CSV table of N, CA and C in Angstrom, one decimal:
chain,number,residue,atom,x,y,z
A,216,SER,N,0.9,-1.2,0.2
A,216,SER,CA,0.0,-0.1,-0.1
A,216,SER,C,0.8,1.2,0.0
A,217,LEU,N,2.0,1.2,0.6
A,217,LEU,CA,2.9,2.3,0.5
A,217,LEU,C,3.3,2.6,-0.8
A,218,ASP,N,3.7,1.6,-1.7
A,218,ASP,CA,4.0,1.6,-3.1
A,218,ASP,C,3.0,2.5,-3.8
A,219,MET,N,1.7,2.0,-3.7
A,219,MET,CA,0.6,3.0,-4.3
A,219,MET,C,0.4,4.1,-3.8
A,220,SER,N,0.7,4.5,-2.6
A,220,SER,CA,0.4,6.0,-2.2
A,220,SER,C,1.7,6.7,-2.8
A,221,LEU,N,2.7,6.0,-2.9
A,221,LEU,CA,3.8,7.0,-3.5
A,221,LEU,C,3.6,7.0,-5.0
A,222,ALA,N,3.0,6.2,-5.7
A,222,ALA,CA,2.7,6.3,-7.0
A,222,ALA,C,1.7,7.4,-7.2
A,223,TRP,N,0.6,7.5,-6.4
A,223,TRP,CA,-0.2,8.5,-6.5
A,223,TRP,C,0.2,9.9,-6.1
A,224,ALA,N,1.1,9.9,-5.1
A,224,ALA,CA,1.8,11.0,-4.6
A,224,ALA,C,2.6,11.7,-5.8
A,225,TRP,N,3.2,10.9,-6.6
A,225,TRP,CA,3.9,11.6,-7.7
A,225,TRP,C,3.0,12.0,-8.8
A,226,LYS,N,1.8,11.2,-9.1
A,226,LYS,CA,0.9,11.7,-10.0
A,226,LYS,C,0.3,13.1,-9.4
A,227,ASP,N,0.1,13.2,-8.1
A,227,ASP,CA,-0.5,14.5,-7.7
A,227,ASP,C,0.6,15.6,-7.8
A,228,VAL,N,1.9,15.4,-7.7
A,228,VAL,CA,2.9,16.3,-7.9
A,228,VAL,C,2.9,16.9,-9.4
A,229,VAL,N,2.6,16.0,-10.3
A,229,VAL,CA,2.5,16.5,-11.7
A,229,VAL,C,1.3,17.2,-11.9
A,230,ASN,N,0.1,16.6,-11.2
A,230,ASN,CA,-1.2,17.3,-11.5
A,230,ASN,C,-1.1,18.8,-10.7
A,231,SER,N,-0.4,19.1,-9.8
A,231,SER,CA,-0.2,20.3,-9.2
A,231,SER,C,0.3,21.3,-9.8
A,232,MET,N,1.1,20.9,-11.0
A,232,MET,CA,1.9,21.9,-11.9
A,232,MET,C,0.7,22.4,-12.9
A,233,ARG,N,-0.4,22.2,-13.1
A,233,ARG,CA,-1.2,22.6,-14.0
A,233,ARG,C,-1.5,24.0,-14.1
A,234,GLY,N,-1.3,24.8,-13.0
A,234,GLY,CA,-1.4,26.1,-13.1
A,234,GLY,C,-0.1,26.8,-13.7
A,235,PHE,N,1.1,26.2,-13.9
A,235,PHE,CA,2.3,26.8,-14.3
A,235,PHE,C,2.2,26.8,-16.0
A,236,THR,N,2.9,27.6,-16.7
A,236,THR,CA,3.0,27.8,-18.0
A,236,THR,C,4.4,28.1,-18.4
A,237,ILE,N,4.9,27.4,-19.6
A,237,ILE,CA,6.1,27.9,-20.1
A,237,ILE,C,5.8,28.2,-21.6
A,238,LEU,N,6.4,29.6,-21.8
A,238,LEU,CA,6.1,30.2,-23.2
A,238,LEU,C,4.6,30.6,-23.2
A,239,GLU,N,4.1,30.7,-22.1
A,239,GLU,CA,2.6,31.1,-22.1
A,239,GLU,C,1.7,29.8,-22.6
A,240,SER,N,2.2,28.6,-22.3
A,240,SER,CA,1.5,27.4,-22.8
A,240,SER,C,1.7,26.3,-21.9
A,241,LYS,N,0.6,25.7,-21.5
A,241,LYS,CA,0.7,24.5,-20.7
A,241,LYS,C,1.2,23.3,-21.4
A,242,PHE,N,1.0,23.3,-22.6
A,242,PHE,CA,1.6,22.1,-23.5
A,242,PHE,C,3.2,21.9,-23.3
A,243,PHE,N,3.7,23.1,-23.3
A,243,PHE,CA,5.3,23.0,-23.2
A,243,PHE,C,5.5,22.7,-21.6
A,244,MET,N,4.9,23.1,-20.8
A,244,MET,CA,5.0,22.9,-19.5
A,244,MET,C,4.9,21.3,-19.0
A,245,TYR,N,3.8,20.8,-19.5
A,245,TYR,CA,3.6,19.3,-19.5
A,245,TYR,C,4.7,18.6,-20.3
A,246,LEU,N,5.0,19.1,-21.4
A,246,LEU,CA,6.1,18.4,-22.1
A,246,LEU,C,7.5,18.4,-21.4
A,247,ALA,N,7.6,19.6,-20.9
A,247,ALA,CA,9.0,19.7,-20.0
A,247,ALA,C,9.0,18.8,-18.7
A,248,VAL,N,7.9,18.5,-18.2
A,248,VAL,CA,7.6,17.7,-17.0
A,248,VAL,C,7.9,16.2,-17.6
A,249,ALA,N,7.1,15.9,-18.7
A,249,ALA,CA,7.2,14.6,-19.0
A,249,ALA,C,8.8,14.2,-19.4
A,250,LEU,N,9.3,15.1,-20.3
A,250,LEU,CA,10.7,14.8,-20.6
A,250,LEU,C,11.6,14.9,-19.5
A,251,GLY,N,11.4,15.7,-18.5
A,251,GLY,CA,12.3,15.7,-17.2
A,251,GLY,C,12.1,14.5,-16.5
A,252,MET,N,11.0,14.0,-16.2
A,252,MET,CA,10.6,12.6,-15.5
A,252,MET,C,11.3,11.6,-16.2
A,253,GLN,N,11.1,11.6,-17.6
A,253,GLN,CA,11.6,10.5,-18.5
A,253,GLN,C,13.2,10.4,-18.3
A,254,LEU,N,13.7,11.5,-18.4
A,254,LEU,CA,15.2,11.5,-18.3
A,254,LEU,C,15.8,11.1,-17.1
A,255,ALA,N,15.1,11.6,-15.9
A,255,ALA,CA,15.4,11.4,-14.4
A,255,ALA,C,15.4,9.8,-14.2
A,256,THR,N,14.1,9.5,-14.5
A,256,THR,CA,13.9,7.9,-14.4
A,256,THR,C,14.8,7.1,-15.2
A,257,THR,N,15.1,7.5,-16.5
A,257,THR,CA,16.1,6.6,-17.3
A,257,THR,C,17.6,6.7,-16.7
A,258,LEU,N,18.0,7.9,-16.2
A,258,LEU,CA,19.4,8.0,-15.8
A,258,LEU,C,19.6,7.2,-14.5
A,259,TYR,N,18.4,7.4,-13.6
A,259,TYR,CA,18.7,6.7,-12.3
A,259,TYR,C,18.5,5.0,-12.4
A,260,GLU,N,17.5,4.6,-13.2
A,260,GLU,CA,17.3,3.2,-13.6
A,260,GLU,C,18.4,2.6,-14.4
A,261,GLY,N,18.9,3.3,-15.1
A,261,GLY,CA,20.2,2.8,-15.8
A,261,GLY,C,21.5,2.6,-15.2
A,262,GLY,N,21.3,3.1,-13.9
A,262,GLY,CA,22.6,3.2,-13.1
A,262,GLY,C,22.9,1.9,-12.3
A,263,PRO,N,24.0,1.7,-11.6
A,263,PRO,CA,24.4,0.5,-10.8
A,263,PRO,C,23.5,0.5,-9.5
A,264,CYS,N,23.3,1.5,-8.7
A,264,CYS,CA,22.4,1.4,-7.6
A,264,CYS,C,21.2,0.9,-7.7
A,265,TYR,N,20.4,1.1,-8.9
A,265,TYR,CA,19.0,0.5,-9.1
A,265,TYR,C,19.2,-0.9,-9.5
A,266,HIS,N,20.0,-1.1,-10.3
A,266,HIS,CA,20.2,-2.6,-10.8
A,266,HIS,C,20.8,-3.5,-9.5
A,267,HIS,N,21.5,-3.0,-8.8
A,267,HIS,CA,21.9,-3.8,-7.6
A,267,HIS,C,20.9,-4.1,-6.6
A,268,ALA,N,20.0,-3.0,-6.3
A,268,ALA,CA,18.9,-3.1,-5.5
A,268,ALA,C,17.8,-4.0,-5.9
A,269,LYS,N,17.5,-3.8,-7.3
A,269,LYS,CA,16.5,-4.6,-7.9
A,269,LYS,C,16.9,-6.1,-7.9
A,270,SER,N,18.1,-6.5,-8.3
A,270,SER,CA,18.8,-7.8,-8.2
A,270,SER,C,18.6,-8.4,-6.7
A,271,LYS,N,18.7,-7.5,-5.8
A,271,LYS,CA,18.7,-8.1,-4.2
A,271,LYS,C,17.4,-8.4,-4.0
A,272,LEU,N,16.4,-7.4,-4.3
A,272,LEU,CA,14.9,-7.7,-4.1
A,272,LEU,C,14.3,-8.9,-4.9
A,273,LYS,N,15.0,-9.4,-6.1
A,273,LYS,CA,14.5,-10.5,-6.8
A,273,LYS,C,15.0,-11.7,-6.2
A,274,SER,N,16.3,-11.7,-5.5
A,274,SER,CA,16.7,-12.8,-5.0
A,274,SER,C,16.0,-13.1,-3.7
A,275,GLY,N,15.2,-12.4,-3.2
A,275,GLY,CA,14.5,-12.5,-2.0
A,275,GLY,C,14.8,-11.7,-0.6
A,276,LYS,N,15.9,-11.1,-0.9
A,276,LYS,CA,16.2,-10.3,0.2
A,276,LYS,C,15.4,-8.9,0.2
A,277,ASP,N,15.1,-8.2,1.4
A,277,ASP,CA,14.2,-7.2,1.4
A,277,ASP,C,15.0,-6.3,2.6
A,278,GLY,N,14.6,-5.1,2.4
A,278,GLY,CA,15.2,-4.1,3.3
A,278,GLY,C,14.5,-2.5,3.0
A,279,ALA,N,14.7,-1.8,4.0
A,279,ALA,CA,14.2,-0.3,3.8
A,279,ALA,C,14.9,0.3,2.6
A,280,MET,N,16.4,0.1,2.7
A,280,MET,CA,17.2,0.9,1.8
A,280,MET,C,17.0,0.1,0.4
A,281,LEU,N,16.7,-1.0,0.3
A,281,LEU,CA,16.5,-1.7,-0.9
A,281,LEU,C,15.2,-1.0,-1.7
A,282,ARG,N,14.3,-0.9,-0.9
A,282,ARG,CA,13.0,-0.1,-1.2
A,282,ARG,C,13.1,1.2,-1.8
A,283,VAL,N,14.1,1.9,-0.9
A,283,VAL,CA,14.2,3.4,-1.4
A,283,VAL,C,14.9,3.5,-2.7
A,284,PHE,N,16.0,2.5,-2.9
A,284,PHE,CA,16.8,2.6,-4.0
A,284,PHE,C,15.9,2.2,-5.3
A,285,THR,N,14.9,1.4,-5.2
A,285,THR,CA,14.0,1.1,-6.3
A,285,THR,C,12.7,1.9,-6.3
A,286,SER,N,12.7,3.0,-5.4
A,286,SER,CA,11.4,3.9,-5.5
A,286,SER,C,11.1,4.5,-6.7
A,287,SER,N,12.1,4.6,-7.7
A,287,SER,CA,11.7,5.4,-8.9
A,287,SER,C,10.7,4.4,-9.8
A,288,ASP,N,10.5,3.2,-9.4
A,288,ASP,CA,9.3,2.3,-10.0
A,288,ASP,C,8.0,3.1,-9.8
A,289,LYS,N,7.9,3.6,-8.7
A,289,LYS,CA,6.7,4.4,-8.4
A,289,LYS,C,6.3,5.5,-9.0
A,290,CYS,N,7.1,6.2,-9.8
A,290,CYS,CA,6.7,7.5,-10.7
A,290,CYS,C,6.2,6.9,-12.1
A,291,ARG,N,6.0,5.7,-12.4
A,291,ARG,CA,5.5,5.5,-13.7
A,291,ARG,C,4.2,5.9,-13.8
A,292,LEU,N,3.2,6.0,-12.8
A,292,LEU,CA,1.8,6.5,-13.0
A,292,LEU,C,1.9,7.9,-13.2
A,293,ALA,N,2.8,8.7,-12.6
A,293,ALA,CA,2.9,10.1,-12.9
A,293,ALA,C,3.7,10.3,-14.1
A,294,LEU,N,4.5,9.6,-14.6
A,294,LEU,CA,4.9,9.7,-16.0
A,294,LEU,C,3.9,9.6,-17.2
A,295,GLY,N,3.1,8.5,-16.8
A,295,GLY,CA,2.0,8.1,-17.8
A,295,GLY,C,1.0,9.3,-18.0
A,296,PHE,N,0.8,9.8,-16.6
A,296,PHE,CA,-0.2,10.9,-16.4
A,296,PHE,C,0.5,12.2,-17.3
A,297,ALA,N,1.8,12.4,-17.2
A,297,ALA,CA,2.4,13.6,-17.7
A,297,ALA,C,2.4,13.4,-19.2
A,298,TRP,N,2.6,12.4,-19.8
A,298,TRP,CA,2.4,12.2,-21.1
A,298,TRP,C,1.1,12.1,-21.8
A,299,ASN,N,0.0,11.7,-20.8
A,299,ASN,CA,-1.3,11.9,-21.2
A,299,ASN,C,-1.5,13.4,-21.2
A,300,ARG,N,-1.0,14.1,-20.5
A,300,ARG,CA,-1.5,15.6,-20.5
A,300,ARG,C,-0.8,16.3,-21.5
A,301,VAL,N,0.3,16.0,-22.0
A,301,VAL,CA,0.8,16.4,-23.2
A,301,VAL,C,-0.1,16.2,-24.4
A,302,VAL,N,-0.6,15.2,-24.5
A,302,VAL,CA,-1.5,14.9,-25.6
A,302,VAL,C,-2.8,15.5,-25.4
A,303,ARG,N,-3.2,15.6,-24.2
A,303,ARG,CA,-4.6,16.1,-24.1
A,303,ARG,C,-4.8,17.5,-24.0
A,304,THR,N,-3.5,18.4,-23.8
A,304,THR,CA,-3.6,19.8,-23.8
A,304,THR,C,-4.1,20.5,-25.0
A,305,PRO,N,-3.3,20.1,-26.2
A,305,PRO,CA,-4.0,20.6,-27.4
A,305,PRO,C,-5.5,20.1,-27.7
A,306,ARG,N,-5.9,18.9,-27.4
A,306,ARG,CA,-7.2,18.4,-27.6
A,306,ARG,C,-8.2,19.2,-26.8
A,307,GLN,N,-7.8,19.6,-25.5
A,307,GLN,CA,-8.7,20.4,-24.7
A,307,GLN,C,-8.8,21.8,-25.1
A,308,SER,N,-7.8,22.4,-25.7
A,308,SER,CA,-8.0,23.8,-26.2
A,308,SER,C,-9.1,23.8,-27.2
A,309,LEU,N,-9.4,22.7,-28.0
A,309,LEU,CA,-10.5,22.7,-29.0
A,309,LEU,C,-11.7,22.6,-28.3
A,310,ASN,N,-11.9,22.4,-27.0
A,310,ASN,CA,-13.3,22.2,-26.4
A,310,ASN,C,-13.8,23.6,-26.1
A,311,ALA,N,-14.3,24.3,-27.2
A,311,ALA,CA,-14.9,25.6,-27.0
A,311,ALA,C,-16.4,25.5,-27.0
A,312,GLU,N,-17.1,26.6,-26.5
A,312,GLU,CA,-18.6,26.5,-26.4
A,312,GLU,C,-19.1,26.6,-27.9
A,313,SER,N,-18.5,27.3,-28.8
A,313,SER,CA,-19.0,27.5,-30.2
A,313,SER,C,-19.0,26.1,-31.0
A,314,LEU,N,-18.4,25.1,-30.6
A,314,LEU,CA,-18.4,23.8,-31.2
A,314,LEU,C,-19.7,23.3,-31.1
A,315,PRO,N,-20.1,22.3,-32.0
A,315,PRO,CA,-21.3,21.5,-31.7
A,315,PRO,C,-21.0,20.6,-30.3
A,316,SER,N,-22.2,20.1,-29.8
A,316,SER,CA,-22.2,19.7,-28.4
A,316,SER,C,-21.6,18.2,-28.5
A,317,ASP,N,-21.8,17.6,-29.7
A,317,ASP,CA,-21.1,16.1,-29.7
A,317,ASP,C,-19.6,16.1,-30.1
A,318,PHE,N,-19.0,17.3,-30.3
A,318,PHE,CA,-17.8,17.3,-31.0
A,318,PHE,C,-16.6,17.0,-29.9
A,319,PRO,N,-16.9,17.4,-28.5
A,319,PRO,CA,-16.0,16.9,-27.6
A,319,PRO,C,-15.9,15.5,-27.3
A,320,THR,N,-17.1,15.0,-27.5
A,320,THR,CA,-17.3,13.4,-27.2
A,320,THR,C,-16.6,12.7,-28.4
A,321,LEU,N,-16.9,13.1,-29.7
A,321,LEU,CA,-16.1,12.4,-30.9
A,321,LEU,C,-14.7,12.7,-30.9
A,322,LEU,N,-14.4,14.0,-30.4
A,322,LEU,CA,-12.8,14.2,-30.4
A,322,LEU,C,-12.1,13.2,-29.3
A,323,GLN,N,-12.8,13.0,-28.0
A,323,GLN,CA,-12.3,12.1,-27.0
A,323,GLN,C,-12.2,10.6,-27.8
A,324,LEU,N,-13.3,10.3,-28.4
A,324,LEU,CA,-13.2,8.8,-28.9
A,324,LEU,C,-12.2,8.7,-30.0
A,325,LEU,N,-12.0,9.7,-30.8
A,325,LEU,CA,-10.9,9.8,-31.9
A,325,LEU,C,-9.5,9.6,-31.1
A,326,TYR,N,-9.4,10.4,-30.0
A,326,TYR,CA,-8.1,10.3,-29.3
A,326,TYR,C,-7.9,9.0,-28.7
A,327,PHE,N,-8.8,8.4,-28.1
A,327,PHE,CA,-8.9,7.1,-27.6
A,327,PHE,C,-8.4,6.0,-28.5
A,328,VAL,N,-9.0,6.0,-29.7
A,328,VAL,CA,-8.7,5.1,-30.8
A,328,VAL,C,-7.2,5.3,-31.3
A,329,ILE,N,-6.9,6.6,-31.3
A,329,ILE,CA,-5.4,6.8,-31.9
A,329,ILE,C,-4.5,6.3,-30.8
A,330,ALA,N,-4.7,6.6,-29.5
A,330,ALA,CA,-3.7,6.1,-28.3
A,330,ALA,C,-3.8,4.6,-28.3
A,331,VAL,N,-4.8,4.0,-28.5
A,331,VAL,CA,-4.7,2.5,-28.4
A,331,VAL,C,-3.9,2.1,-29.8
A,332,LEU,N,-4.2,2.5,-30.8
A,332,LEU,CA,-3.4,2.2,-32.0
A,332,LEU,C,-1.8,2.4,-31.8
A,333,ALA,N,-1.6,3.6,-31.4
A,333,ALA,CA,0.0,3.9,-31.2
A,333,ALA,C,0.6,3.1,-30.1
A,334,ILE,N,-0.1,2.9,-29.0
A,334,ILE,CA,0.3,2.2,-27.9
A,334,ILE,C,0.6,0.6,-28.4
A,335,THR,N,-0.5,0.1,-29.1
A,335,THR,CA,-0.3,-1.3,-29.7
A,335,THR,C,0.7,-1.3,-30.6
A,336,VAL,N,1.1,-0.5,-31.4
A,336,VAL,CA,2.3,-0.5,-32.4
A,336,VAL,C,3.5,-0.3,-31.6
A,337,ALA,N,3.6,0.5,-30.6
A,337,ALA,CA,4.9,0.8,-29.9
A,337,ALA,C,5.2,-0.5,-29.0
A,338,ARG,N,4.1,-1.1,-28.5
A,338,ARG,CA,4.4,-2.4,-27.7
A,338,ARG,C,4.7,-3.5,-28.5
A,339,PHE,N,4.2,-3.7,-29.8
A,339,PHE,CA,4.7,-4.8,-30.6
A,339,PHE,C,6.0,-4.6,-31.0
A,340,ARG,N,6.4,-3.3,-31.4
A,340,ARG,CA,7.9,-3.0,-31.9
A,340,ARG,C,8.7,-3.3,-30.7
A,341,TYR,N,8.3,-2.9,-29.5
A,341,TYR,CA,9.1,-3.3,-28.4
A,341,TYR,C,9.4,-4.7,-28.1
A,342,ARG,N,8.3,-5.4,-28.2
A,342,ARG,CA,8.4,-6.9,-28.1
A,342,ARG,C,9.4,-7.6,-29.2
A,343,LEU,N,9.3,-7.1,-30.4
A,343,LEU,CA,10.1,-7.5,-31.5
A,343,LEU,C,11.6,-7.1,-31.1
A,344,LEU,N,11.8,-6.1,-30.6
A,344,LEU,CA,13.2,-5.6,-30.3
A,344,LEU,C,13.7,-6.3,-29.2
A,345,GLN,N,13.0,-6.7,-28.2
A,345,GLN,CA,13.4,-7.5,-26.9
A,345,GLN,C,13.6,-9.0,-27.6
A,346,ALA,N,13.0,-9.4,-28.4
A,346,ALA,CA,13.3,-10.8,-28.9
A,346,ALA,C,14.4,-11.0,-29.7
A,347,LYS,N,14.7,-9.9,-30.5
A,347,LYS,CA,15.8,-9.7,-31.2
A,347,LYS,C,17.1,-9.6,-30.4
A,348,ARG,N,16.9,-8.7,-29.3
A,348,ARG,CA,18.1,-8.7,-28.5
A,348,ARG,C,18.3,-9.9,-27.8
A,349,ALA,N,17.4,-10.5,-27.3
A,349,ALA,CA,17.5,-11.8,-26.6
A,349,ALA,C,18.1,-12.9,-27.4
A,350,ALA,N,17.9,-12.9,-28.8
A,350,ALA,CA,18.4,-13.9,-29.6
A,350,ALA,C,19.8,-13.7,-30.0
A,351,ALA,N,20.3,-12.5,-30.0
A,351,ALA,CA,21.6,-12.0,-30.4
A,351,ALA,C,22.6,-12.7,-29.4
A,352,PRO,N,23.8,-13.1,-29.8
A,352,PRO,CA,24.9,-13.7,-29.0
A,352,PRO,C,25.4,-12.7,-27.9
A,353,THR,N,25.6,-13.2,-26.9
A,353,THR,CA,26.1,-12.5,-25.8
A,353,THR,C,27.5,-11.8,-25.9
A,354,THR,N,28.2,-12.3,-27.0
A,354,THR,CA,29.6,-11.6,-27.3
A,354,THR,C,29.6,-10.4,-28.2
A,355,ILE,N,28.5,-9.8,-28.3
A,355,ILE,CA,28.3,-8.6,-29.2
A,355,ILE,C,29.0,-7.4,-28.5
A,356,ALA,N,29.9,-6.8,-28.9
A,356,ALA,CA,30.7,-5.6,-28.3
A,356,ALA,C,29.5,-4.5,-27.9
A,357,GLY,N,29.6,-4.1,-26.8
A,357,GLY,CA,28.8,-3.0,-26.2
A,357,GLY,C,27.5,-3.6,-25.7
A,358,ARG,N,27.3,-4.8,-25.5
A,358,ARG,CA,25.9,-5.2,-25.1
A,358,ARG,C,25.9,-4.9,-23.6
A,359,ASN,N,26.8,-5.0,-22.9
A,359,ASN,CA,26.7,-4.7,-21.4
A,359,ASN,C,27.4,-3.2,-21.0
A,360,THR,N,27.2,-2.4,-21.9
A,360,THR,CA,27.8,-1.0,-21.7
A,360,THR,C,26.6,-0.1,-20.9
A,361,CYS,N,27.3,0.8,-20.2
A,361,CYS,CA,26.5,1.8,-19.7
A,361,CYS,C,25.2,2.3,-20.5
A,362,PHE,N,25.7,2.5,-21.8
A,362,PHE,CA,24.7,3.2,-22.9
A,362,PHE,C,23.5,2.2,-22.9
A,363,TRP,N,23.9,0.8,-23.0
A,363,TRP,CA,22.6,0.0,-23.3
A,363,TRP,C,21.8,-0.1,-22.1
A,364,SER,N,22.4,-0.1,-20.9
A,364,SER,CA,21.7,-0.2,-19.7
A,364,SER,C,20.6,1.1,-19.5
A,365,VAL,N,21.1,2.4,-20.0
A,365,VAL,CA,20.3,3.4,-19.9
A,365,VAL,C,19.4,3.6,-20.8
A,366,TRP,N,19.7,3.1,-22.1
A,366,TRP,CA,18.6,2.9,-23.3
A,366,TRP,C,17.5,1.9,-22.7
A,367,GLN,N,17.9,0.7,-22.3
A,367,GLN,CA,16.9,-0.4,-21.7
A,367,GLN,C,16.0,0.3,-20.7
A,368,ALA,N,16.5,1.1,-19.9
A,368,ALA,CA,15.9,1.7,-18.6
A,368,ALA,C,14.6,2.6,-19.3
A,369,ASN,N,15.3,3.5,-20.3
A,369,ASN,CA,14.5,4.4,-20.9
A,369,ASN,C,13.1,3.8,-21.7
A,370,ILE,N,13.5,2.7,-22.5
A,370,ILE,CA,12.5,2.0,-23.1
A,370,ILE,C,11.4,1.3,-22.1
A,371,THR,N,12.0,0.9,-21.1
A,371,THR,CA,11.1,-0.1,-20.1
A,371,THR,C,10.2,1.1,-19.4
A,372,SER,N,10.7,2.1,-19.1
A,372,SER,CA,9.9,3.1,-18.3
A,372,SER,C,8.9,3.8,-19.1
A,373,PHE,N,9.2,3.9,-20.5
A,373,PHE,CA,8.4,4.6,-21.4
A,373,PHE,C,7.1,3.5,-21.6
A,374,MET,N,7.7,2.4,-21.7
A,374,MET,CA,6.5,1.3,-22.1
A,374,MET,C,5.5,1.1,-21.0
A,375,ASP,N,6.1,1.3,-19.7
A,375,ASP,CA,5.3,1.3,-18.6
A,375,ASP,C,4.4,2.4,-18.4
A,376,ALA,N,5.0,3.7,-18.8
A,376,ALA,CA,4.1,4.9,-19.0
A,376,ALA,C,3.0,4.7,-19.8
A,377,LEU,N,3.3,4.3,-20.9
A,377,LEU,CA,2.2,4.0,-22.0
A,377,LEU,C,1.0,3.2,-21.5
A,378,SER,N,1.2,2.2,-20.8
A,378,SER,CA,0.0,1.6,-20.1
A,378,SER,C,-0.7,2.5,-19.2
A,379,PHE,N,-0.2,3.5,-18.5
A,379,PHE,CA,-0.9,4.4,-17.8
A,379,PHE,C,-1.5,5.5,-18.7
A,380,VAL,N,-0.9,5.8,-19.8
A,380,VAL,CA,-1.4,6.6,-20.7
A,380,VAL,C,-2.7,6.0,-21.3
A,381,PHE,N,-2.7,4.6,-21.6
A,381,PHE,CA,-3.9,4.1,-22.1
A,381,PHE,C,-5.0,4.1,-21.1
A,382,ALA,N,-4.6,3.9,-19.8
A,382,ALA,CA,-5.6,3.9,-18.7
A,382,ALA,C,-6.3,5.3,-18.6
A,383,TRP,N,-5.5,6.3,-18.7
A,383,TRP,CA,-6.0,7.7,-18.7
A,383,TRP,C,-6.8,8.1,-19.7
A,384,ALA,N,-6.5,7.6,-21.0
A,384,ALA,CA,-7.4,7.7,-22.1
A,384,ALA,C,-8.7,7.1,-22.0
A,385,TYR,N,-8.6,5.9,-21.4
A,385,TYR,CA,-10.0,5.2,-21.3
A,385,TYR,C,-10.7,5.9,-20.2
A,386,PHE,N,-10.0,6.3,-19.1
A,386,PHE,CA,-10.8,6.9,-18.1
A,386,PHE,C,-11.4,8.2,-18.6
A,387,ASP,N,-10.5,8.9,-19.3
A,387,ASP,CA,-11.1,10.2,-20.0
A,387,ASP,C,-12.4,9.9,-20.8
A,388,SER,N,-12.3,8.9,-21.5
A,388,SER,CA,-13.4,8.5,-22.5
A,388,SER,C,-14.5,8.1,-21.8
A,389,LEU,N,-14.6,7.6,-20.7
A,389,LEU,CA,-15.6,7.2,-19.9
A,389,LEU,C,-16.4,8.3,-19.2
A,390,GLN,N,-15.5,9.2,-19.0
A,390,GLN,CA,-16.0,10.7,-18.4
A,390,GLN,C,-16.9,11.3,-19.3
């Protein structure tokens, strides 16, 4: 339950930034937040502290410091929320009173369909890339480099965030 509380706390931090603007636009503010969170998560999860703590947890050991070192996992909900806000901000600017009453609903359904298709394609390509990487021999130069570790962390956190983008798109469609 502490993990879920931390996840929602991170999401509330992102949500609390809705009053700020960059270049007089909320779009750029949410884009900066999403990219900043993506970069911070990637750099941390690509590092040795995270990998060591995660491997200790997988081996059955547990402790407060191990949980602290793997706490970046809890920001995926907020990261998905931030990416969803990036996409929703331009769509919400179209919701004016002068538009037909069904237009916002149709626009939301179109957004949901596009989000589902984009996420499905991204996840399929990610699985293909994982399969290709797993099938490659382990003697390939650079496979265990720091760059590969950071790249893998970036892709993994983004794929997890896409799950939450899908959830937020679905939730918005139901509203």
